[in-house]
Coordinates of C-alpha atoms and ligand atoms in Angstrom, one line a residue:
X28 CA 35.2 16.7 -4.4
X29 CA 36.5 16.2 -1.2
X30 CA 38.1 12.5 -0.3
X31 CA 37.8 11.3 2.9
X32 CA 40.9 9.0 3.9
X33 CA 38.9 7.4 7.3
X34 CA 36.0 6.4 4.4
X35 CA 38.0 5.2 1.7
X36 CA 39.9 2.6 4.2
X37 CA 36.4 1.5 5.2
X38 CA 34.3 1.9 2.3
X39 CA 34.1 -1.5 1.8
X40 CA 32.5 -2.6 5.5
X41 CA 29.9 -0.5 5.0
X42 CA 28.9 -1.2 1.2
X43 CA 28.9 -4.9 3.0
X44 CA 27.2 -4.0 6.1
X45 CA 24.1 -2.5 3.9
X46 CA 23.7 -4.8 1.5
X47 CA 23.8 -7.7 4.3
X48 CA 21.4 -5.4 6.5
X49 CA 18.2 -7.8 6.7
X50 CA 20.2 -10.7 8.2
X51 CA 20.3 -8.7 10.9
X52 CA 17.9 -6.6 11.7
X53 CA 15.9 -7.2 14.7
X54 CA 12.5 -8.9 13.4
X55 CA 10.7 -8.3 16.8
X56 CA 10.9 -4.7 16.3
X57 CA 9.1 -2.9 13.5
X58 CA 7.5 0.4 14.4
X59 CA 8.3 3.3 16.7
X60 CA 5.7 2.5 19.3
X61 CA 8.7 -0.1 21.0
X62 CA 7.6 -1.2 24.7
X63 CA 10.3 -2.1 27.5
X64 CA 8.9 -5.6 27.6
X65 CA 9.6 -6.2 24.0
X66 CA 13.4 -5.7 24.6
X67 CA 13.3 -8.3 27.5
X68 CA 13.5 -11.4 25.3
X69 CA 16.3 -9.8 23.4
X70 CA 18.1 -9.3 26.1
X71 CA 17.9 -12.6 27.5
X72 CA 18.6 -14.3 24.2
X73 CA 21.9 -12.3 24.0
X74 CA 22.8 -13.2 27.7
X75 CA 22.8 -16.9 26.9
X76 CA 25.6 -16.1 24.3
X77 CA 29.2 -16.3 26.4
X78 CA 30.5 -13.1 23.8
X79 CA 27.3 -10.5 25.9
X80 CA 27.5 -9.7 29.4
X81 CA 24.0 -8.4 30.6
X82 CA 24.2 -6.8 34.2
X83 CA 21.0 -5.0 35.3
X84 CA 22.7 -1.2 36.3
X85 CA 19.5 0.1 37.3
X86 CA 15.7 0.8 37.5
X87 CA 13.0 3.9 35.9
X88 CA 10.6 5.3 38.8
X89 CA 8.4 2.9 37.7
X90 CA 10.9 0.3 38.6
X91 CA 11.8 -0.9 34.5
X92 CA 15.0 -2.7 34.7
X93 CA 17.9 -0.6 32.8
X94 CA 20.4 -3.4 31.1
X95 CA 23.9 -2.8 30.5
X96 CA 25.1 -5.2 27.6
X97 CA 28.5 -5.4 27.2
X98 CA 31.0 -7.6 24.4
X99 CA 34.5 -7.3 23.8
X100 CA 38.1 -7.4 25.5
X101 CA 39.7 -3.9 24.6
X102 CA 41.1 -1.4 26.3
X103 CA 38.9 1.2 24.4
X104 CA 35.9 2.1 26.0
X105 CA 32.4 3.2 23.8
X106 CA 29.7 3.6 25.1
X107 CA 26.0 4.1 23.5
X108 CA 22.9 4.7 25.2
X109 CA 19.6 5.6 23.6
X110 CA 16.1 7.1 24.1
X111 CA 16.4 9.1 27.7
X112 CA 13.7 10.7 25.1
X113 CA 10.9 7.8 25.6
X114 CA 9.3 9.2 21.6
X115 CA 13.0 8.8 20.3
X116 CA 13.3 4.8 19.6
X117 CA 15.0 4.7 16.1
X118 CA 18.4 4.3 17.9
X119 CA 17.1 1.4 20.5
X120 CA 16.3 -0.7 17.1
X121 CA 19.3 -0.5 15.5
X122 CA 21.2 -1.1 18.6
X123 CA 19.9 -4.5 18.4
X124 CA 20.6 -4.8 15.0
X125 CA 24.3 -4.3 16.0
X126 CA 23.7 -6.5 18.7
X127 CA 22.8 -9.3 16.0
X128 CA 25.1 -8.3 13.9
X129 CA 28.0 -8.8 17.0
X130 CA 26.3 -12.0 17.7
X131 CA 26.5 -14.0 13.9
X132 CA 29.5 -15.5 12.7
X133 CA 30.1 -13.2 10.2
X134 CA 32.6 -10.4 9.2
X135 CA 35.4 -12.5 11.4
X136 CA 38.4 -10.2 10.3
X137 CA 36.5 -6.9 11.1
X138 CA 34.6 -8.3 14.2
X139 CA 38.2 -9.3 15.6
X140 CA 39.8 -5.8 15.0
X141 CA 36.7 -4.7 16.8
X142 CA 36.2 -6.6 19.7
X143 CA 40.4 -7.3 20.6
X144 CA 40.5 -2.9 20.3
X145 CA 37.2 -1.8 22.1
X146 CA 34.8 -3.2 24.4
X147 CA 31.2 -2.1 23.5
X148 CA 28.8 -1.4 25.9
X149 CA 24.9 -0.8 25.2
X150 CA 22.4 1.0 27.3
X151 CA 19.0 1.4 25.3
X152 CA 16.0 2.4 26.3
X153 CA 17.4 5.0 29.0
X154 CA 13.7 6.1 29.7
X155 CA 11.3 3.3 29.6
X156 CA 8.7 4.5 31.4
X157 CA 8.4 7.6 28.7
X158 CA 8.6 4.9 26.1
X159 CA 5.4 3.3 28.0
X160 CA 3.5 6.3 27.1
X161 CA 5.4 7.4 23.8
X162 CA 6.4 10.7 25.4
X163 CA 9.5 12.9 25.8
X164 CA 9.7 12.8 29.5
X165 CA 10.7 9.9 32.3
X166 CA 7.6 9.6 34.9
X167 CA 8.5 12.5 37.2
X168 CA 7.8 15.1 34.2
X169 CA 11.6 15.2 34.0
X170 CA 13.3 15.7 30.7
X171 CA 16.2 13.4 31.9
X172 CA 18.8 15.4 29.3
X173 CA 18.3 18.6 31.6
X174 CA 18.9 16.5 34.8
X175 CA 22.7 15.5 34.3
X176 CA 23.9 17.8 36.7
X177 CA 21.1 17.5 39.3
X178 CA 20.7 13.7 39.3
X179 CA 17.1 13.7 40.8
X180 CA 16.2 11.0 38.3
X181 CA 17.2 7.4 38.8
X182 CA 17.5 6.6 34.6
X183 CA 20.0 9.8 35.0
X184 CA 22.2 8.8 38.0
X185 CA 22.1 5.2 36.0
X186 CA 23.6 7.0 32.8
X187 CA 26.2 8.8 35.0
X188 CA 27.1 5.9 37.1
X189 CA 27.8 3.4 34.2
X190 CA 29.6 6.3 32.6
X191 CA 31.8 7.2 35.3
X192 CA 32.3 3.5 36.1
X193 CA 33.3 2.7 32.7
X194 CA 35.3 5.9 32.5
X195 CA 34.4 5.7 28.6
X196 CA 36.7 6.8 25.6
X197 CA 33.6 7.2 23.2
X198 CA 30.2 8.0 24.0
X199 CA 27.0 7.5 21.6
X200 CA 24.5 9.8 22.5
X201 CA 21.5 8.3 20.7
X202 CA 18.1 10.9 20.4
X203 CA 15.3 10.8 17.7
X204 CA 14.1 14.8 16.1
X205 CA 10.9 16.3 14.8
X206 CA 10.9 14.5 11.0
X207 CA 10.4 18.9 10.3
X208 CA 13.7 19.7 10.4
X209 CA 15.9 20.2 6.9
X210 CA 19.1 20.6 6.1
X211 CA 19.8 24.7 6.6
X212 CA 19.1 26.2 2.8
X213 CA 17.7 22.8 1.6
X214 CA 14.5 20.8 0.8
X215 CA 15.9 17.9 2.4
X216 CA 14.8 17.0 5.6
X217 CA 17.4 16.2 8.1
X218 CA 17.5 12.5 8.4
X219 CA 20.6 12.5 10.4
X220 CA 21.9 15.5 12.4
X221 CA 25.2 15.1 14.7
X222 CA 26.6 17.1 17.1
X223 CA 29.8 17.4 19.0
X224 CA 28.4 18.5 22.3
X225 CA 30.4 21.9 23.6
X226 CA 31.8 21.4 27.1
X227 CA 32.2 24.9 27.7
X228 CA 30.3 28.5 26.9
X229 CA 33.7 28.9 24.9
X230 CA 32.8 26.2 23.0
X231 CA 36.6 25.0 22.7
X232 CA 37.8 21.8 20.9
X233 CA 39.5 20.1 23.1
X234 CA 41.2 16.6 21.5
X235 CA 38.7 14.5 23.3
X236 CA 35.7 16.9 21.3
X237 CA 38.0 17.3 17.9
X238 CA 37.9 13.3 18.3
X239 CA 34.3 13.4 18.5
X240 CA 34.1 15.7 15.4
X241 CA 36.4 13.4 12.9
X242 CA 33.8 10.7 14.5
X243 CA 30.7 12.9 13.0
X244 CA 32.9 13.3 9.6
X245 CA 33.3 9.9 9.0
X246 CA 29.9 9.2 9.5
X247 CA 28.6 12.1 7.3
X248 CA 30.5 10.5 4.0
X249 CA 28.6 7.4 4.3
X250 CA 25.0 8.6 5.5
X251 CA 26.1 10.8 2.4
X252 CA 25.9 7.5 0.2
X253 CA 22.9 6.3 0.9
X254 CA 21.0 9.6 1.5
X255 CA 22.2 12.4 0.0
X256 CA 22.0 16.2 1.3
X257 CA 20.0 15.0 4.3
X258 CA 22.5 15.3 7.1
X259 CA 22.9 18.3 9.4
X260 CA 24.6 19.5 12.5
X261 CA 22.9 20.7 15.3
X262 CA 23.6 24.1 17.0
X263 CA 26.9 23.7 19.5
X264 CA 25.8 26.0 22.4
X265 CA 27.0 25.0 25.5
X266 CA 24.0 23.4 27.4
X267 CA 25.1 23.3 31.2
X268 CA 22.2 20.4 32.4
X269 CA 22.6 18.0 29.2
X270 CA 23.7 15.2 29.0
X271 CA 26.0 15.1 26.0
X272 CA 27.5 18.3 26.9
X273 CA 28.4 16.8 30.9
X274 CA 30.0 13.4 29.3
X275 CA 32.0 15.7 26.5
X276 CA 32.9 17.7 29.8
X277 CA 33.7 14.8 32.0
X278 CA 36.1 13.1 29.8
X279 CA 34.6 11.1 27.2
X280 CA 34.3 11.8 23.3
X281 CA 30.8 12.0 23.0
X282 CA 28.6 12.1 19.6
X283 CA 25.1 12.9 19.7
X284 CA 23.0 11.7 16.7
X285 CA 19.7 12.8 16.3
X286 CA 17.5 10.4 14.0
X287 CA 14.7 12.9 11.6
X288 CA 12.7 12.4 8.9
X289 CA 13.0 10.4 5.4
X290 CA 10.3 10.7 2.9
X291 CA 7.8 8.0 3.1
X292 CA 9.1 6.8 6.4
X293 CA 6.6 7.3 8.9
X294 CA 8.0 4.6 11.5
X295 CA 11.4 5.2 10.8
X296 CA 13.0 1.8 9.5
X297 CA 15.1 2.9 6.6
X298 CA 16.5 5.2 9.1
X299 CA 17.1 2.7 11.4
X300 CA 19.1 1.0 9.1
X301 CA 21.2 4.1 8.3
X302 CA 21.8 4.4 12.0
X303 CA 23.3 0.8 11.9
X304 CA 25.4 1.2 8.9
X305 CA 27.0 4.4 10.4
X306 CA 27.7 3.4 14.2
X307 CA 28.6 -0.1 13.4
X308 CA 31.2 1.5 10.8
X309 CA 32.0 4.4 13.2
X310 CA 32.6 1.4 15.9
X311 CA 34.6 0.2 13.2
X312 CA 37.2 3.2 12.6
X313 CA 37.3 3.6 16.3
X314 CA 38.6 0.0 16.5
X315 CA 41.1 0.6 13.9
X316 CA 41.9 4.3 15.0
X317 CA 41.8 5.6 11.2
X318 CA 39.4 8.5 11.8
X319 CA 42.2 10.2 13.7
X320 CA 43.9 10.8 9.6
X321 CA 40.2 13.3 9.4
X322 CA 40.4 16.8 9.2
X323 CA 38.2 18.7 11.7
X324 CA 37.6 21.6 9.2
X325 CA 35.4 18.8 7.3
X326 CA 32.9 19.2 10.7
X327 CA 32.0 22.7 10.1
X328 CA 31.4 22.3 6.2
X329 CA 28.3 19.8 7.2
X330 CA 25.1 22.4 6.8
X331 CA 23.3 23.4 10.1
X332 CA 20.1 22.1 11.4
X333 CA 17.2 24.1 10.7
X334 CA 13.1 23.4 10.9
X335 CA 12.0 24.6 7.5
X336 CA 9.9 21.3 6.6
X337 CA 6.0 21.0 6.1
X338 CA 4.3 17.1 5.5
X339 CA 2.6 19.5 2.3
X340 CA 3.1 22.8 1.2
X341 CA 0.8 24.4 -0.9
X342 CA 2.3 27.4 -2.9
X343 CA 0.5 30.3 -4.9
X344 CA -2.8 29.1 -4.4
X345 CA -5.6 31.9 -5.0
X346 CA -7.9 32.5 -2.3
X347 CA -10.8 34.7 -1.7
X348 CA -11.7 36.5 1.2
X349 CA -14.8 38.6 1.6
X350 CA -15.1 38.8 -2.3
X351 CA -11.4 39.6 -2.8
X352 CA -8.8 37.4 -4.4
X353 CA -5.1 36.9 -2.7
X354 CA -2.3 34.8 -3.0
X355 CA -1.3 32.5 -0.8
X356 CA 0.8 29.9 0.2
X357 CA -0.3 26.6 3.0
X358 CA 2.0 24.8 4.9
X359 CA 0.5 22.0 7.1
X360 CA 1.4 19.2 9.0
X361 CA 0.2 16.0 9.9
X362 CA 0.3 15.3 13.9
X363 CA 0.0 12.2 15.4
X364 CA -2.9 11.7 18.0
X365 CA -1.8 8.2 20.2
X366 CA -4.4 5.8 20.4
X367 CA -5.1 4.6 24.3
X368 CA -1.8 2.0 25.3
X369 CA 0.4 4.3 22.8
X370 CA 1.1 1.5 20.6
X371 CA -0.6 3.1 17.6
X372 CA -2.0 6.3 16.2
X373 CA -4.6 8.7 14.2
X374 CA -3.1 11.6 12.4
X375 CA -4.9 15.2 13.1
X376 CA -3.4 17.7 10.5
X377 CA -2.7 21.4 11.4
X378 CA -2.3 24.3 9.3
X379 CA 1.1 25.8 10.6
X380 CA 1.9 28.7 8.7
X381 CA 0.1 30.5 5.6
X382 CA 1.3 33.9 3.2
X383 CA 4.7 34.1 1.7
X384 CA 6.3 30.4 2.7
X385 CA 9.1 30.6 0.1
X386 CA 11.8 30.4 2.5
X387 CA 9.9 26.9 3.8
X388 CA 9.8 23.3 2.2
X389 CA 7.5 20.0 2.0
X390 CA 8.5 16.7 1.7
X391 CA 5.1 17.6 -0.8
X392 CA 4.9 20.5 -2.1
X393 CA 2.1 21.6 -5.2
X394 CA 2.3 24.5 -7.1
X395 CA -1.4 25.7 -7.0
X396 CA -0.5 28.4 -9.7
X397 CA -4.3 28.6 -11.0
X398 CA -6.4 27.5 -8.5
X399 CA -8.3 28.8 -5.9
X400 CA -9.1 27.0 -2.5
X401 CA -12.1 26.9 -1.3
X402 CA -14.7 25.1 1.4
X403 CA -15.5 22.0 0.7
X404 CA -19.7 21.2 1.2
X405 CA -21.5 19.1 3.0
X406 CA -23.0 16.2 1.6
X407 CA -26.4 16.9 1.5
X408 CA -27.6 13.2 2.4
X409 CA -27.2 12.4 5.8
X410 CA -26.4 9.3 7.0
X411 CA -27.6 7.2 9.8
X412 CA -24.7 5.2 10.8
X413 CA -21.5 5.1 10.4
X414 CA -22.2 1.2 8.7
X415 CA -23.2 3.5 5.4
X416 CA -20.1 4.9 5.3
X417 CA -19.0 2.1 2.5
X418 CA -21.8 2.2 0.7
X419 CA -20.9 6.4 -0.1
X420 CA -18.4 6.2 -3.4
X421 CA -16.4 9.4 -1.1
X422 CA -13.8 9.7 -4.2
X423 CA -17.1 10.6 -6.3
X424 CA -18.2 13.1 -3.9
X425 CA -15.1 15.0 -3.7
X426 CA -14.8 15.2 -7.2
X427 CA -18.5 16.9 -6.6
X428 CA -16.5 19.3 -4.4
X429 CA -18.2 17.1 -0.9
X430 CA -15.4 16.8 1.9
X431 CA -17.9 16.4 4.7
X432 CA -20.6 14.4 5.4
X433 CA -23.0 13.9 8.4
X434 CA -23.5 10.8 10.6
X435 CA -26.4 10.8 12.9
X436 CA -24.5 7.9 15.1
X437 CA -21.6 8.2 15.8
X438 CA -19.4 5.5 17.7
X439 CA -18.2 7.3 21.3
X440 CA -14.8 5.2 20.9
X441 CA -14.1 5.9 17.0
X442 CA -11.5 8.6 16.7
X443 CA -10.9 8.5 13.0
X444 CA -12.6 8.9 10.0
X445 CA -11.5 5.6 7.5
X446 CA -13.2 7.0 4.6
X447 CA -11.3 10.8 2.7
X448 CA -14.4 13.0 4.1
X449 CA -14.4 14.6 7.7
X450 CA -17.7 12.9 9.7
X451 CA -19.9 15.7 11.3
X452 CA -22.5 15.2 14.0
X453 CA -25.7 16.2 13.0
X454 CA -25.5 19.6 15.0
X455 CA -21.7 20.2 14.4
X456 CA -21.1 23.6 12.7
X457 CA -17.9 24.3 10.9
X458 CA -16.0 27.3 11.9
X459 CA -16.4 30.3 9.7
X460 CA -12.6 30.4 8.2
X461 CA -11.2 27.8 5.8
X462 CA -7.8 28.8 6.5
X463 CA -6.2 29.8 9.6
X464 CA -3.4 28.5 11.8
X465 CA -3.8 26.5 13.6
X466 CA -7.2 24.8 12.4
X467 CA -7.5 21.6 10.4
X468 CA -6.8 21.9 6.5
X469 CA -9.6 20.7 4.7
X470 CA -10.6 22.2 1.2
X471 CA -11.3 22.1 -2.3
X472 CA -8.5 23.2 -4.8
X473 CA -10.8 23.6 -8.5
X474 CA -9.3 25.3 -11.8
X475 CA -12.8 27.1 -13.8
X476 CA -14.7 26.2 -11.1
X477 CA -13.9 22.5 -11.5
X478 CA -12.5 20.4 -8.3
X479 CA -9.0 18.9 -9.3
X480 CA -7.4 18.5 -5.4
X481 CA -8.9 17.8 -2.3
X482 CA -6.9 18.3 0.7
X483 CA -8.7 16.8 3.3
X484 CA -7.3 16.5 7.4
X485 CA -3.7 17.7 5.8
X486 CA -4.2 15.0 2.9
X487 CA -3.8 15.9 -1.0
X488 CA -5.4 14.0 -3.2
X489 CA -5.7 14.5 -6.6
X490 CA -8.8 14.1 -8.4
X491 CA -7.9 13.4 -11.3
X492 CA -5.5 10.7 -11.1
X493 CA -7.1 9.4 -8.1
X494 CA -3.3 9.6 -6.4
X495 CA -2.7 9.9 -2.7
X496 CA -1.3 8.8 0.4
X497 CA -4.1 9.1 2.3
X498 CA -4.5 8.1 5.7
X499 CA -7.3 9.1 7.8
X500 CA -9.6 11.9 8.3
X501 CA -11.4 13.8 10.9
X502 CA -14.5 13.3 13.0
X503 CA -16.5 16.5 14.8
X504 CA -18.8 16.0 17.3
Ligands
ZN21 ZN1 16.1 13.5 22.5

């Protein structure tokens, strides 16, 4: 086992700073779908503390106000900015978590080292008008991380003016991933993955980068802690228009952490609260200037990133095809479809890959050793309206091997169907293969011709416990 002298020092802060997490977490924010008018308020209850400065340092395209909040009197620099990905919020929420945390009265003796060695400054939200329509991109259909050397942007000449104003010693590079991606080799998904950005096509270590790797270390060992195996690091080529790679270039140790999946964490909040525990402590040994003791080898030793992860994988299932039997495997995943404002949304499953998936995952996986898929029918009782919809017992009718059922009238506005059977139209045929990329998984999984699994829009359920984490399914027009 390998004993890391930056954790041990500071094991203690961050058992602390877990355990005491809900005294400051940010109550306003709860779910991804986080709007720059929600941060607002927080911003302007922080102001009226004498500890925060809050300067406006810019504006999006669609004239969003970017806030700089800064606290502390060190000499030390650090930086953190989040979401120049507008999808990516996890890191804007825990930033006011720390921003809470900074503000209480608490942890005196560690909130002195800090704020007398470093002065902190915040930048979240880099991409508001993205986060406006939950998408990757800032209003011009720029990815702003591709647009650090070009500038046409004005969220990236913000980010490069506060950096090269502040000429920053540390620099937290704050992104969200696809929830798909697993540690290289492993069924766990990558809840964390860091990077040291490469300033060169050499990929050299400079001090300023090695810094930034001991950084990455020390926050490994205690997302270790809390969840184990699910860290990775992301590929280190040299990516001349990014971001992270121009701030590790200009001068400033910069550490990009990437925010993934965690199983039964759809909006992200236990995630959220790892990315607090690990920046506050990593703020911590940068204050104290223990993680310089970490050896760099450690970096390498973290597995690689890799995108091996379905929401359900279905393994050795039996399936017939023009009266002959095969074996296959299903991987699908569950996609999320916003709703109109983007402050919610439906989920429209995909199946992604089928055949030999051994070398692939699921944060569900069954082993279908037995059964065969196949196509679910249609209720043979139409409905009228969708009002009848709660009068059909639906678990019944899957059991009957039923996963659609037909509704003369259908709402034009309703997107989803609330009850675990796809709605058809009363014309709507269904295609002529059950299973092919690309198309929605909905079948019947049955053992001597009995059904015990439904999958239905990417769902499993089982039939015979009645278990599932069923969410919505599908309506065809
Ligand atoms: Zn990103």
């Amino acid at each position: 086992m390998t004993l890391n002298i930056g954790l041990c020092q500071n094991s203690d802060i961050t058992t602390n700073l877990y355990e005491t997490y809900e005294n400051y977490r940010e109550s306003i924010l709860t779910k991804r779908r986080v709007k720059h008018h929600e941060l607002q308020p927080l911003f302007l209850k922080h102001a009226t503390d004498k500890a925060f400065i809050v300067n406006k340092v810019g504006k999006s395209i669609e004239g969003r106000a970017l806030n700089l909040i800064s606290i502390g009197s060190g000499k030390t620099n650090v930086l953190l900015w989040s979401q120049m990905h507008g999808n990516e919020p996890t890191a804007t929420q825990a930033i006011f978590d720390i921003l809470n945390f900074l503000a209480s009265n608490d942890f005196q003796e560690e909130k002195k080292e800090i704020l007398e060695n470093l002065t902190i400054h915040f930048l979240p939200m880099l991409n508001p008008d993205g986060a406006e329509r939950f998408q990757r991109r800032n209003l011009l259909g720029v990815d702003i991380n591709r647009d650090a050397v070009r500038l046409q942007s004005p969220e990236s000449k913000t980010l490069k003016h506060v950096r090269d104003s502040l000429k920053a010693d540390f620099g937290f590079n704050l992104h969200d991933q696809s929830a798909y991606y697993n540690a290289e080799r492993t069924e766990k998904p990558a809840t964390i993955s860091y990077l040291a950005p490469a300033f060169n096509y050499e990929k050299n270590i400079s001090e300023k980068r090695g810094n930034a790797m001991k950084i990455i270390v020390f926050m490994n060992n205690i997302i270790q802690k809390y969840a184990p195996g699910q860290v990775s690091r992301y590929n280190d080529d040299f990516e001349p228009r990014a971001f992270g790679d121009n701030i590790q270039k200009w001068g400033t140790s910069t550490i990009l952490i990437e925010s993934g999946g965690y199983a039964n964490d759809v909006e992200k909040q236990e995630i959220r609260k790892l990315n607090y525990v690990s920046i506050l402590s990593a703020i911590y040994t940068i204050a104290k200037e223990n993680y310089k003791d970490i050896p760099i080898e450690e970096y390498e030793k973290i597995p690689e990133n890799d995108r091996k992860l379905f929401d359900l994988k279905i393994v050795n299932a039996s399936y017939n095809l023009l009266g002959k039997d095969y074996v296959l495997d299903v991987g699908m995943n569950r996609l999320e479809v916003d709703k109109e404002g983007n402050n919610d949304f439906w989920y429209s499953s995909r199946i992604i890959d089928q055949g030999d998936l051994s070398t692939y995952y699921g944060y569900e996986t069954l082993n279908a050793s037995g059964f065969t898929i196949r196509q679910g029918e249609i209720y043979p009782n139409s409905l009228i309206n969708i009002r009848e919809l709660k009068d059909l017992d639906s678990f019944d009718l899957l059991k009957q091997g039923y996963t659609y059922v037909r509704v003369a009238n259908i709402p034009g506005g309703m997107l989803e169907s609330p009850i675990p059977m796809n709605i058809l139209s009363s014309t709507y045929e269904l295609p002529g293969l059950l299973l092919k990329v690309g198309i929605n998984p909905t079948f019947i999984l049955e053992k001597d011709g009995k059904p015990h699994y439904a999958v239905i829009n990417g769902f499993l359920i089982d039939l015979i416990s009645g278990k599932s984490d069923f969410k919505n399914a599908m309506i065809y027009r």
